[in-house]
mmCIF file of N, CA, C and O and ligand atoms in Angstrom:
data_model
loop_
_atom_site.group_PDB
_atom_site.id
_atom_site.type_symbol
_atom_site.label_atom_id
_atom_site.label_comp_id
_atom_site.label_asym_id
_atom_site.label_seq_id
_atom_site.Cartn_x
_atom_site.Cartn_y
_atom_site.Cartn_z
ATOM 1 N N MET J 11 87.361 86.247 90.524
ATOM 2 C CA MET J 11 88.312 85.900 89.439
ATOM 3 C C MET J 11 88.095 86.907 88.306
ATOM 4 O O MET J 11 86.954 87.178 87.947
ATOM 5 N N GLY J 12 89.107 87.380 87.778
ATOM 6 C CA GLY J 12 89.034 88.292 86.595
ATOM 7 C C GLY J 12 90.267 88.230 85.725
ATOM 8 O O GLY J 12 91.166 87.478 86.043
ATOM 9 N N THR J 13 90.271 89.038 84.679
ATOM 10 C CA THR J 13 91.442 89.015 83.815
ATOM 11 C C THR J 13 92.192 90.315 83.889
ATOM 12 O O THR J 13 91.622 91.312 84.251
ATOM 13 N N MET J 14 93.479 90.278 83.467
ATOM 14 C CA MET J 14 94.228 91.550 83.518
ATOM 15 C C MET J 14 93.702 92.429 82.461
ATOM 16 O O MET J 14 93.531 93.665 82.691
ATOM 17 N N GLY J 15 93.284 91.895 81.271
ATOM 18 C CA GLY J 15 92.737 92.781 80.206
ATOM 19 C C GLY J 15 91.468 93.452 80.711
ATOM 20 O O GLY J 15 91.249 94.636 80.385
ATOM 21 N N GLY J 16 90.631 92.732 81.358
ATOM 22 C CA GLY J 16 89.391 93.319 81.873
ATOM 23 C C GLY J 16 89.646 94.440 82.911
ATOM 24 O O GLY J 16 89.006 95.427 82.868
ATOM 25 N N SER J 17 90.591 94.157 83.816
ATOM 26 C CA SER J 17 90.910 95.180 84.828
ATOM 27 C C SER J 17 91.504 96.432 84.115
ATOM 28 O O SER J 17 91.136 97.583 84.520
ATOM 29 N N VAL J 18 92.362 96.285 83.141
ATOM 30 C CA VAL J 18 92.984 97.384 82.461
ATOM 31 C C VAL J 18 91.912 98.137 81.689
ATOM 32 O O VAL J 18 91.878 99.397 81.756
ATOM 33 N N ALA J 19 91.043 97.466 80.983
ATOM 34 C CA ALA J 19 90.005 98.077 80.181
ATOM 35 C C ALA J 19 88.966 98.808 81.083
ATOM 36 O O ALA J 19 88.470 99.870 80.691
ATOM 37 N N HIS J 20 88.712 98.283 82.230
ATOM 38 C CA HIS J 20 87.786 98.890 83.171
ATOM 39 C C HIS J 20 88.336 100.177 83.786
ATOM 40 O O HIS J 20 87.551 101.119 83.982
ATOM 41 N N ALA J 21 89.630 100.256 83.993
ATOM 42 C CA ALA J 21 90.321 101.427 84.436
ATOM 43 C C ALA J 21 89.712 102.000 85.756
ATOM 44 O O ALA J 21 89.641 103.223 85.945
ATOM 45 N N ASP J 22 89.382 101.108 86.628
ATOM 46 C CA ASP J 22 89.006 101.624 88.001
ATOM 47 C C ASP J 22 90.227 102.162 88.696
ATOM 48 O O ASP J 22 91.251 101.482 88.784
ATOM 49 N N PRO J 23 90.187 103.386 89.136
ATOM 50 C CA PRO J 23 91.394 103.997 89.725
ATOM 51 C C PRO J 23 91.777 103.306 91.008
ATOM 52 O O PRO J 23 92.900 103.523 91.467
ATOM 53 N N ALA J 24 90.892 102.492 91.570
ATOM 54 C CA ALA J 24 91.227 101.802 92.822
ATOM 55 C C ALA J 24 91.766 100.338 92.533
ATOM 56 O O ALA J 24 92.179 99.609 93.445
ATOM 57 N N ALA J 25 91.905 100.024 91.248
ATOM 58 C CA ALA J 25 92.380 98.701 90.897
ATOM 59 C C ALA J 25 93.876 98.563 91.064
ATOM 60 O O ALA J 25 94.608 99.593 91.026
ATOM 61 N N ASP J 26 94.375 97.373 91.185
ATOM 62 C CA ASP J 26 95.789 97.152 91.322
ATOM 63 C C ASP J 26 96.626 97.457 90.104
ATOM 64 O O ASP J 26 97.720 98.089 90.182
ATOM 65 N N TYR J 27 96.146 97.024 88.979
ATOM 66 C CA TYR J 27 97.049 97.124 87.819
ATOM 67 C C TYR J 27 97.263 98.492 87.232
ATOM 68 O O TYR J 27 98.492 98.734 86.877
ATOM 69 N N PRO J 28 96.342 99.405 87.112
ATOM 70 C CA PRO J 28 96.625 100.679 86.415
ATOM 71 C C PRO J 28 97.775 101.435 86.908
ATOM 72 O O PRO J 28 98.710 101.794 86.152
ATOM 73 N N ALA J 29 97.852 101.680 88.203
ATOM 74 C CA ALA J 29 98.957 102.487 88.753
ATOM 75 C C ALA J 29 100.330 101.795 88.575
ATOM 76 O O ALA J 29 101.314 102.413 88.241
ATOM 77 N N ALA J 30 100.252 100.459 88.798
ATOM 78 C CA ALA J 30 101.470 99.658 88.656
ATOM 79 C C ALA J 30 102.012 99.718 87.219
ATOM 80 O O ALA J 30 103.216 99.905 86.899
ATOM 81 N N LEU J 31 101.078 99.619 86.239
ATOM 82 C CA LEU J 31 101.485 99.588 84.831
ATOM 83 C C LEU J 31 102.042 100.997 84.388
ATOM 84 O O LEU J 31 102.978 101.013 83.573
ATOM 85 N N VAL J 32 101.493 102.044 84.953
ATOM 86 C CA VAL J 32 102.030 103.387 84.594
ATOM 87 C C VAL J 32 103.410 103.512 85.170
ATOM 88 O O VAL J 32 104.308 103.972 84.496
ATOM 89 N N ALA J 33 103.542 103.103 86.461
ATOM 90 C CA ALA J 33 104.872 103.221 87.069
ATOM 91 C C ALA J 33 105.903 102.436 86.356
ATOM 92 O O ALA J 33 107.065 102.825 86.261
ATOM 93 N N LEU J 34 105.570 101.252 85.826
ATOM 94 C CA LEU J 34 106.514 100.381 85.160
ATOM 95 C C LEU J 34 106.677 100.763 83.645
ATOM 96 O O LEU J 34 107.387 100.040 82.934
ATOM 97 N N GLU J 35 106.007 101.803 83.189
ATOM 98 C CA GLU J 35 106.077 102.266 81.822
ATOM 99 C C GLU J 35 105.716 101.075 80.838
ATOM 100 O O GLU J 35 106.378 100.859 79.827
ATOM 101 N N ALA J 36 104.625 100.449 81.176
ATOM 102 C CA ALA J 36 104.075 99.354 80.367
ATOM 103 C C ALA J 36 103.414 99.879 79.138
ATOM 104 O O ALA J 36 103.070 101.088 79.099
ATOM 105 N N LYS J 37 103.239 99.017 78.190
ATOM 106 C CA LYS J 37 102.497 99.346 76.976
ATOM 107 C C LYS J 37 101.256 98.445 76.842
ATOM 108 O O LYS J 37 101.399 97.203 77.124
ATOM 109 N N ILE J 38 100.203 99.027 76.420
ATOM 110 C CA ILE J 38 98.939 98.255 76.240
ATOM 111 C C ILE J 38 98.704 98.006 74.775
ATOM 112 O O ILE J 38 98.708 98.936 73.926
ATOM 113 N N HIS J 39 98.567 96.705 74.421
ATOM 114 C CA HIS J 39 98.423 96.349 73.016
ATOM 115 C C HIS J 39 96.935 96.233 72.726
ATOM 116 O O HIS J 39 96.207 95.379 73.377
ATOM 117 N N LEU J 40 96.486 96.942 71.754
ATOM 118 C CA LEU J 40 95.023 96.974 71.417
ATOM 119 C C LEU J 40 94.840 96.462 69.962
ATOM 120 O O LEU J 40 95.632 96.745 69.089
ATOM 121 N N VAL J 41 93.764 95.670 69.770
ATOM 122 C CA VAL J 41 93.434 95.148 68.463
ATOM 123 C C VAL J 41 91.958 95.422 68.187
ATOM 124 O O VAL J 41 91.065 95.354 69.047
ATOM 125 N N SER J 42 91.715 95.775 66.887
ATOM 126 C CA SER J 42 90.339 95.892 66.357
ATOM 127 C C SER J 42 90.294 95.324 64.968
ATOM 128 O O SER J 42 91.267 94.849 64.462
ATOM 129 N N LYS J 43 89.108 95.370 64.360
ATOM 130 C CA LYS J 43 88.960 94.832 62.998
ATOM 131 C C LYS J 43 89.896 95.541 62.046
ATOM 132 O O LYS J 43 90.347 95.015 61.046
ATOM 133 N N SER J 44 90.159 96.855 62.333
ATOM 134 C CA SER J 44 90.943 97.664 61.399
ATOM 135 C C SER J 44 92.398 97.640 61.639
ATOM 136 O O SER J 44 93.194 98.307 60.888
ATOM 137 N N GLY J 45 92.864 96.848 62.656
ATOM 138 C CA GLY J 45 94.317 96.788 62.872
ATOM 139 C C GLY J 45 94.629 96.742 64.389
ATOM 140 O O GLY J 45 93.821 96.434 65.211
ATOM 141 N N ASP J 46 95.874 97.013 64.657
ATOM 142 C CA ASP J 46 96.307 97.063 66.046
ATOM 143 C C ASP J 46 97.227 98.274 66.319
ATOM 144 O O ASP J 46 97.786 98.871 65.405
ATOM 145 N N ARG J 47 97.333 98.561 67.611
ATOM 146 C CA ARG J 47 98.248 99.710 67.997
ATOM 147 C C ARG J 47 98.651 99.430 69.431
ATOM 148 O O ARG J 47 98.021 98.659 70.200
ATOM 149 N N THR J 48 99.737 100.037 69.769
ATOM 150 C CA THR J 48 100.280 99.975 71.167
ATOM 151 C C THR J 48 100.283 101.327 71.789
ATOM 152 O O THR J 48 100.743 102.274 71.122
ATOM 153 N N VAL J 49 99.725 101.426 73.014
ATOM 154 C CA VAL J 49 99.632 102.711 73.688
ATOM 155 C C VAL J 49 100.379 102.633 75.036
ATOM 156 O O VAL J 49 100.258 101.661 75.754
ATOM 157 N N GLU J 50 101.183 103.622 75.349
ATOM 158 C CA GLU J 50 101.806 103.776 76.642
ATOM 159 C C GLU J 50 100.763 103.746 77.678
ATOM 160 O O GLU J 50 99.700 104.471 77.609
ATOM 161 N N ALA J 51 100.999 103.048 78.832
ATOM 162 C CA ALA J 51 100.030 102.987 79.932
ATOM 163 C C ALA J 51 99.687 104.431 80.398
ATOM 164 O O ALA J 51 98.555 104.754 80.707
ATOM 165 N N SER J 52 100.723 105.277 80.376
ATOM 166 C CA SER J 52 100.523 106.669 80.885
ATOM 167 C C SER J 52 99.552 107.437 79.934
ATOM 168 O O SER J 52 98.986 108.463 80.377
ATOM 169 N N GLU J 53 99.391 106.974 78.712
ATOM 170 C CA GLU J 53 98.520 107.656 77.755
ATOM 171 C C GLU J 53 97.169 106.818 77.625
ATOM 172 O O GLU J 53 96.209 107.372 77.024
ATOM 173 N N PHE J 54 97.253 105.612 78.083
ATOM 174 C CA PHE J 54 96.053 104.781 77.995
ATOM 175 C C PHE J 54 94.989 105.124 79.039
ATOM 176 O O PHE J 54 93.793 105.219 78.741
ATOM 177 N N PHE J 55 95.441 105.355 80.286
ATOM 178 C CA PHE J 55 94.528 105.673 81.389
ATOM 179 C C PHE J 55 94.276 107.189 81.337
ATOM 180 O O PHE J 55 95.118 107.994 81.788
ATOM 181 N N LEU J 56 93.107 107.672 80.855
ATOM 182 C CA LEU J 56 92.821 109.048 80.756
ATOM 183 C C LEU J 56 92.206 109.619 81.979
ATOM 184 O O LEU J 56 92.492 110.793 82.353
ATOM 185 N N ASP J 57 91.381 108.874 82.636
ATOM 186 C CA ASP J 57 90.688 109.364 83.828
ATOM 187 C C ASP J 57 90.074 108.153 84.482
ATOM 188 O O ASP J 57 90.209 107.015 83.999
ATOM 189 N N ALA J 58 89.306 108.309 85.612
ATOM 190 C CA ALA J 58 88.666 107.285 86.238
ATOM 191 C C ALA J 58 87.715 106.622 85.258
ATOM 192 O O ALA J 58 86.878 107.218 84.651
ATOM 193 N N PHE J 59 87.866 105.278 85.114
ATOM 194 C CA PHE J 59 86.982 104.508 84.250
ATOM 195 C C PHE J 59 86.994 104.969 82.802
ATOM 196 O O PHE J 59 86.009 104.797 82.076
ATOM 197 N N THR J 60 88.017 105.632 82.394
ATOM 198 C CA THR J 60 88.185 106.218 81.036
ATOM 199 C C THR J 60 89.516 105.888 80.475
ATOM 200 O O THR J 60 90.544 106.226 81.095
ATOM 201 N N THR J 61 89.544 105.255 79.289
ATOM 202 C CA THR J 61 90.773 104.931 78.649
ATOM 203 C C THR J 61 90.804 105.501 77.249
ATOM 204 O O THR J 61 89.800 105.984 76.715
ATOM 205 N N ALA J 62 91.955 105.281 76.640
ATOM 206 C CA ALA J 62 92.149 105.684 75.217
ATOM 207 C C ALA J 62 91.650 104.718 74.205
ATOM 208 O O ALA J 62 91.808 104.881 72.998
ATOM 209 N N MET J 63 90.943 103.639 74.692
ATOM 210 C CA MET J 63 90.437 102.656 73.768
ATOM 211 C C MET J 63 89.308 103.232 72.879
ATOM 212 O O MET J 63 88.457 103.973 73.372
ATOM 213 N N GLU J 64 89.356 102.931 71.662
ATOM 214 C CA GLU J 64 88.279 103.379 70.714
ATOM 215 C C GLU J 64 87.259 102.233 70.626
ATOM 216 O O GLU J 64 87.522 101.082 70.948
ATOM 217 N N PRO J 65 86.032 102.514 70.266
ATOM 218 C CA PRO J 65 85.003 101.525 70.101
ATOM 219 C C PRO J 65 85.491 100.426 69.172
ATOM 220 O O PRO J 65 86.071 100.717 68.119
ATOM 221 N N GLY J 66 85.306 99.220 69.513
ATOM 222 C CA GLY J 66 85.754 98.079 68.716
ATOM 223 C C GLY J 66 87.104 97.521 69.080
ATOM 224 O O GLY J 66 87.489 96.446 68.604
ATOM 225 N N GLU J 67 87.820 98.233 69.916
ATOM 226 C CA GLU J 67 89.208 97.750 70.348
ATOM 227 C C GLU J 67 89.055 96.888 71.569
ATOM 228 O O GLU J 67 88.275 97.173 72.455
ATOM 229 N N ILE J 68 89.933 95.916 71.628
ATOM 230 C CA ILE J 68 90.067 95.120 72.814
ATOM 231 C C ILE J 68 91.561 95.027 73.261
ATOM 232 O O ILE J 68 92.432 95.202 72.385
ATOM 233 N N VAL J 69 91.755 94.867 74.540
ATOM 234 C CA VAL J 69 93.160 94.727 75.064
ATOM 235 C C VAL J 69 93.530 93.267 74.854
ATOM 236 O O VAL J 69 92.820 92.335 75.318
ATOM 237 N N VAL J 70 94.632 92.974 74.165
ATOM 238 C CA VAL J 70 95.039 91.621 73.896
ATOM 239 C C VAL J 70 96.318 91.303 74.658
ATOM 240 O O VAL J 70 96.481 90.114 74.970
ATOM 241 N N ASP J 71 97.139 92.215 74.970
ATOM 242 C CA ASP J 71 98.259 91.954 75.871
ATOM 243 C C ASP J 71 98.846 93.232 76.410
ATOM 244 O O ASP J 71 98.542 94.322 75.929
ATOM 245 N N VAL J 72 99.579 92.984 77.496
ATOM 246 C CA VAL J 72 100.241 94.121 78.158
ATOM 247 C C VAL J 72 101.751 93.806 78.187
ATOM 248 O O VAL J 72 102.110 92.691 78.599
ATOM 249 N N GLN J 73 102.574 94.736 77.744
ATOM 250 C CA GLN J 73 104.037 94.532 77.716
ATOM 251 C C GLN J 73 104.653 95.400 78.813
ATOM 252 O O GLN J 73 104.494 96.583 78.846
ATOM 253 N N VAL J 74 105.400 94.699 79.663
ATOM 254 C CA VAL J 74 106.115 95.367 80.772
ATOM 255 C C VAL J 74 107.600 95.258 80.402
ATOM 256 O O VAL J 74 108.103 94.119 80.347
ATOM 257 N N PRO J 75 108.296 96.319 80.254
ATOM 258 C CA PRO J 75 109.725 96.236 79.947
ATOM 259 C C PRO J 75 110.517 95.647 81.111
ATOM 260 O O PRO J 75 110.206 95.947 82.322
ATOM 261 N N VAL J 76 111.431 94.792 80.788
ATOM 262 C CA VAL J 76 112.256 94.112 81.839
ATOM 263 C C VAL J 76 113.676 94.663 81.677
ATOM 264 O O VAL J 76 114.285 94.549 80.603
ATOM 265 N N GLU J 77 114.117 95.378 82.707
ATOM 266 C CA GLU J 77 115.448 96.014 82.635
ATOM 267 C C GLU J 77 116.489 95.025 83.135
ATOM 268 O O GLU J 77 116.352 94.264 84.008
ATOM 269 N N ASP J 78 117.650 95.169 82.425
ATOM 270 C CA ASP J 78 118.770 94.340 82.796
ATOM 271 C C ASP J 78 119.608 95.094 83.894
ATOM 272 O O ASP J 78 120.573 95.716 83.622
ATOM 273 N N SER J 79 119.099 95.070 85.124
ATOM 274 C CA SER J 79 119.735 95.848 86.158
ATOM 275 C C SER J 79 119.536 95.065 87.481
ATOM 276 O O SER J 79 118.714 94.101 87.560
ATOM 277 N N THR J 80 120.156 95.546 88.462
ATOM 278 C CA THR J 80 120.001 94.924 89.812
ATOM 279 C C THR J 80 118.900 95.631 90.599
ATOM 280 O O THR J 80 118.691 95.281 91.783
ATOM 281 N N GLU J 81 118.303 96.633 89.965
ATOM 282 C CA GLU J 81 117.257 97.339 90.668
ATOM 283 C C GLU J 81 115.998 96.494 90.754
ATOM 284 O O GLU J 81 115.696 95.690 89.919
ATOM 285 N N GLY J 82 115.230 96.719 91.861
ATOM 286 C CA GLY J 82 114.019 95.936 92.049
ATOM 287 C C GLY J 82 112.859 96.912 92.308
ATOM 288 O O GLY J 82 113.080 98.085 92.538
ATOM 289 N N TYR J 83 111.651 96.408 92.197
ATOM 290 C CA TYR J 83 110.490 97.211 92.471
ATOM 291 C C TYR J 83 109.615 96.435 93.442
ATOM 292 O O TYR J 83 109.573 95.181 93.488
ATOM 293 N N LYS J 84 108.861 97.174 94.187
ATOM 294 C CA LYS J 84 107.940 96.531 95.146
ATOM 295 C C LYS J 84 106.585 97.180 95.082
ATOM 296 O O LYS J 84 106.528 98.446 94.993
ATOM 297 N N TYR J 85 105.604 96.453 95.014
ATOM 298 C CA TYR J 85 104.209 97.005 95.065
ATOM 299 C C TYR J 85 103.560 96.586 96.323
ATOM 300 O O TYR J 85 103.397 95.426 96.602
ATOM 301 N N GLU J 86 103.286 97.580 97.158
ATOM 302 C CA GLU J 86 102.741 97.207 98.463
ATOM 303 C C GLU J 86 101.291 97.675 98.502
ATOM 304 O O GLU J 86 100.956 98.858 98.355
ATOM 305 N N LYS J 87 100.423 96.723 98.607
ATOM 306 C CA LYS J 87 98.949 96.975 98.582
ATOM 307 C C LYS J 87 98.498 97.202 99.988
ATOM 308 O O LYS J 87 98.589 96.397 100.870
ATOM 309 N N LEU J 88 97.905 98.374 100.154
ATOM 310 C CA LEU J 88 97.294 98.733 101.431
ATOM 311 C C LEU J 88 95.754 98.621 101.238
ATOM 312 O O LEU J 88 95.120 99.531 100.723
ATOM 313 N N ALA J 89 95.247 97.482 101.528
ATOM 314 C CA ALA J 89 93.802 97.251 101.161
ATOM 315 C C ALA J 89 92.885 97.993 102.115
ATOM 316 O O ALA J 89 93.060 97.972 103.338
ATOM 317 N N HIS J 90 91.866 98.602 101.494
ATOM 318 C CA HIS J 90 90.761 99.192 102.262
ATOM 319 C C HIS J 90 90.029 98.095 103.005
ATOM 320 O O HIS J 90 89.678 97.071 102.389
ATOM 321 N N PRO J 91 89.727 98.290 104.284
ATOM 322 C CA PRO J 91 89.109 97.201 105.064
ATOM 323 C C PRO J 91 87.693 96.803 104.552
ATOM 324 O O PRO J 91 87.357 95.637 104.731
ATOM 325 N N ALA J 92 86.977 97.776 103.934
ATOM 326 C CA ALA J 92 85.644 97.398 103.531
ATOM 327 C C ALA J 92 85.656 96.751 102.161
ATOM 328 O O ALA J 92 85.007 95.701 101.903
ATOM 329 N N SER J 93 86.316 97.384 101.195
ATOM 330 C CA SER J 93 86.196 96.907 99.791
ATOM 331 C C SER J 93 87.300 95.893 99.468
ATOM 332 O O SER J 93 87.185 95.120 98.543
ATOM 333 N N GLY J 94 88.442 95.910 100.172
ATOM 334 C CA GLY J 94 89.582 95.106 99.819
ATOM 335 C C GLY J 94 90.374 95.737 98.708
ATOM 336 O O GLY J 94 91.436 95.157 98.291
ATOM 337 N N PHE J 95 89.913 96.842 98.154
ATOM 338 C CA PHE J 95 90.657 97.501 97.048
ATOM 339 C C PHE J 95 91.911 98.222 97.645
ATOM 340 O O PHE J 95 91.908 98.650 98.770
ATOM 341 N N PRO J 96 92.921 98.376 96.808
ATOM 342 C CA PRO J 96 94.136 99.102 97.293
ATOM 343 C C PRO J 96 93.897 100.586 97.460
ATOM 344 O O PRO J 96 92.957 101.114 96.775
HETATM 345 C C1 FAD R 30 84.489 92.208 95.451
HETATM 346 C C2 FAD R 30 85.534 92.706 94.441
HETATM 347 C C3 FAD R 30 86.762 93.017 94.883
HETATM 348 C C4 FAD R 30 87.749 93.473 94.008
HETATM 349 N N1 FAD R 30 88.951 93.746 94.494
HETATM 350 C C5 FAD R 30 89.908 94.155 93.649
HETATM 351 C C6 FAD R 30 91.230 94.458 94.126
HETATM 352 O O1 FAD R 30 91.568 94.292 95.319
HETATM 353 N N2 FAD R 30 92.089 94.902 93.196
HETATM 354 C C7 FAD R 30 91.787 95.101 91.891
HETATM 355 O O2 FAD R 30 92.670 95.500 91.149
HETATM 356 N N3 FAD R 30 90.552 94.852 91.431
HETATM 357 C C8 FAD R 30 89.621 94.378 92.278
HETATM 358 N N4 FAD R 30 88.307 94.178 91.844
HETATM 359 C C9 FAD R 30 88.053 94.419 90.399
HETATM 360 C C10 FAD R 30 88.375 93.279 89.571
HETATM 361 O O3 FAD R 30 89.786 92.899 89.597
HETATM 362 C C11 FAD R 30 88.084 93.664 88.190
HETATM 363 O O4 FAD R 30 86.734 93.986 88.074
HETATM 364 C C12 FAD R 30 88.392 92.527 87.218
HETATM 365 O O5 FAD R 30 89.768 92.319 87.240
HETATM 366 C C13 FAD R 30 87.996 92.941 85.859
HETATM 367 O O6 FAD R 30 88.405 91.857 85.040
HETATM 368 P P1 FAD R 30 87.294 90.943 84.304
HETATM 369 O O7 FAD R 30 88.083 90.011 83.435
HETATM 370 O O8 FAD R 30 86.338 90.366 85.275
HETATM 371 O O9 FAD R 30 86.536 92.057 83.415
HETATM 372 P P2 FAD R 30 85.026 92.273 83.184
HETATM 373 O O10 FAD R 30 84.385 92.708 84.509
HETATM 374 O O11 FAD R 30 84.478 91.105 82.510
HETATM 375 O O12 FAD R 30 85.083 93.512 82.186
HETATM 376 C C14 FAD R 30 85.284 94.841 82.664
HETATM 377 C C15 FAD R 30 85.003 95.732 81.477
HETATM 378 O O13 FAD R 30 86.030 95.708 80.543
HETATM 379 C C16 FAD R 30 85.581 95.183 79.324
HETATM 380 N N5 FAD R 30 86.640 94.165 78.935
HETATM 381 C C17 FAD R 30 86.905 92.980 79.498
HETATM 382 N N6 FAD R 30 88.045 92.459 78.917
HETATM 383 C C18 FAD R 30 88.449 93.295 77.965
HETATM 384 C C19 FAD R 30 89.527 93.327 76.986
HETATM 385 N N7 FAD R 30 90.423 92.358 76.972
HETATM 386 N N8 FAD R 30 89.575 94.415 76.186
HETATM 387 C C20 FAD R 30 88.674 95.400 76.222
HETATM 388 N N9 FAD R 30 87.655 95.404 77.065
HETATM 389 C C21 FAD R 30 87.492 94.454 77.912
HETATM 390 C C22 FAD R 30 84.218 94.487 79.581
HETATM 391 O O14 FAD R 30 83.405 94.612 78.450
HETATM 392 C C23 FAD R 30 83.765 95.428 80.715
HETATM 393 O O15 FAD R 30 83.229 96.649 80.228
HETATM 394 C C24 FAD R 30 87.351 93.636 92.653
HETATM 395 C C25 FAD R 30 86.075 93.401 92.203
HETATM 396 C C26 FAD R 30 85.151 92.926 93.149
HETATM 397 C C27 FAD R 30 83.768 92.582 92.609
#
């Protein structure tokens, strides 16, 4: 069991959320003592296990735009047989 914020902050390239959030053009909402900011998912994930979070920031929510269209999206997870990761 885990949280979406934890998975996003961890930025494991094998995790389910990061690639999906980049594809969906999601925004990551960060909060710290000095304020808050919103970062595009494509700019949040910098590298494997590396994000644009600054020390003291936490992920508080993730915003996924919902389009008013008939288009749909599908995420198909092809799980590795050993790890279960996609
Ligand atoms: C056996 C196993 C199988 C797994 N399979 C999958 C899989 O199939 N798909 C997949 O996507 N993932 C998989 N995972 C990874 C798992 O989903 C993530 O480790 C988990 O979602 C992380 O969330 P958490 O809340 O447990 O974070 P934690 O492990 O508690 O935290 C991860 C890191 O992020 C920090 N953190 C936590 N929350 C926040 C926050 N809100 N803001 C800022 N920093 C924060 C923590 O300090 C820590 O450094 C698997 C893990 C294991 C052990």
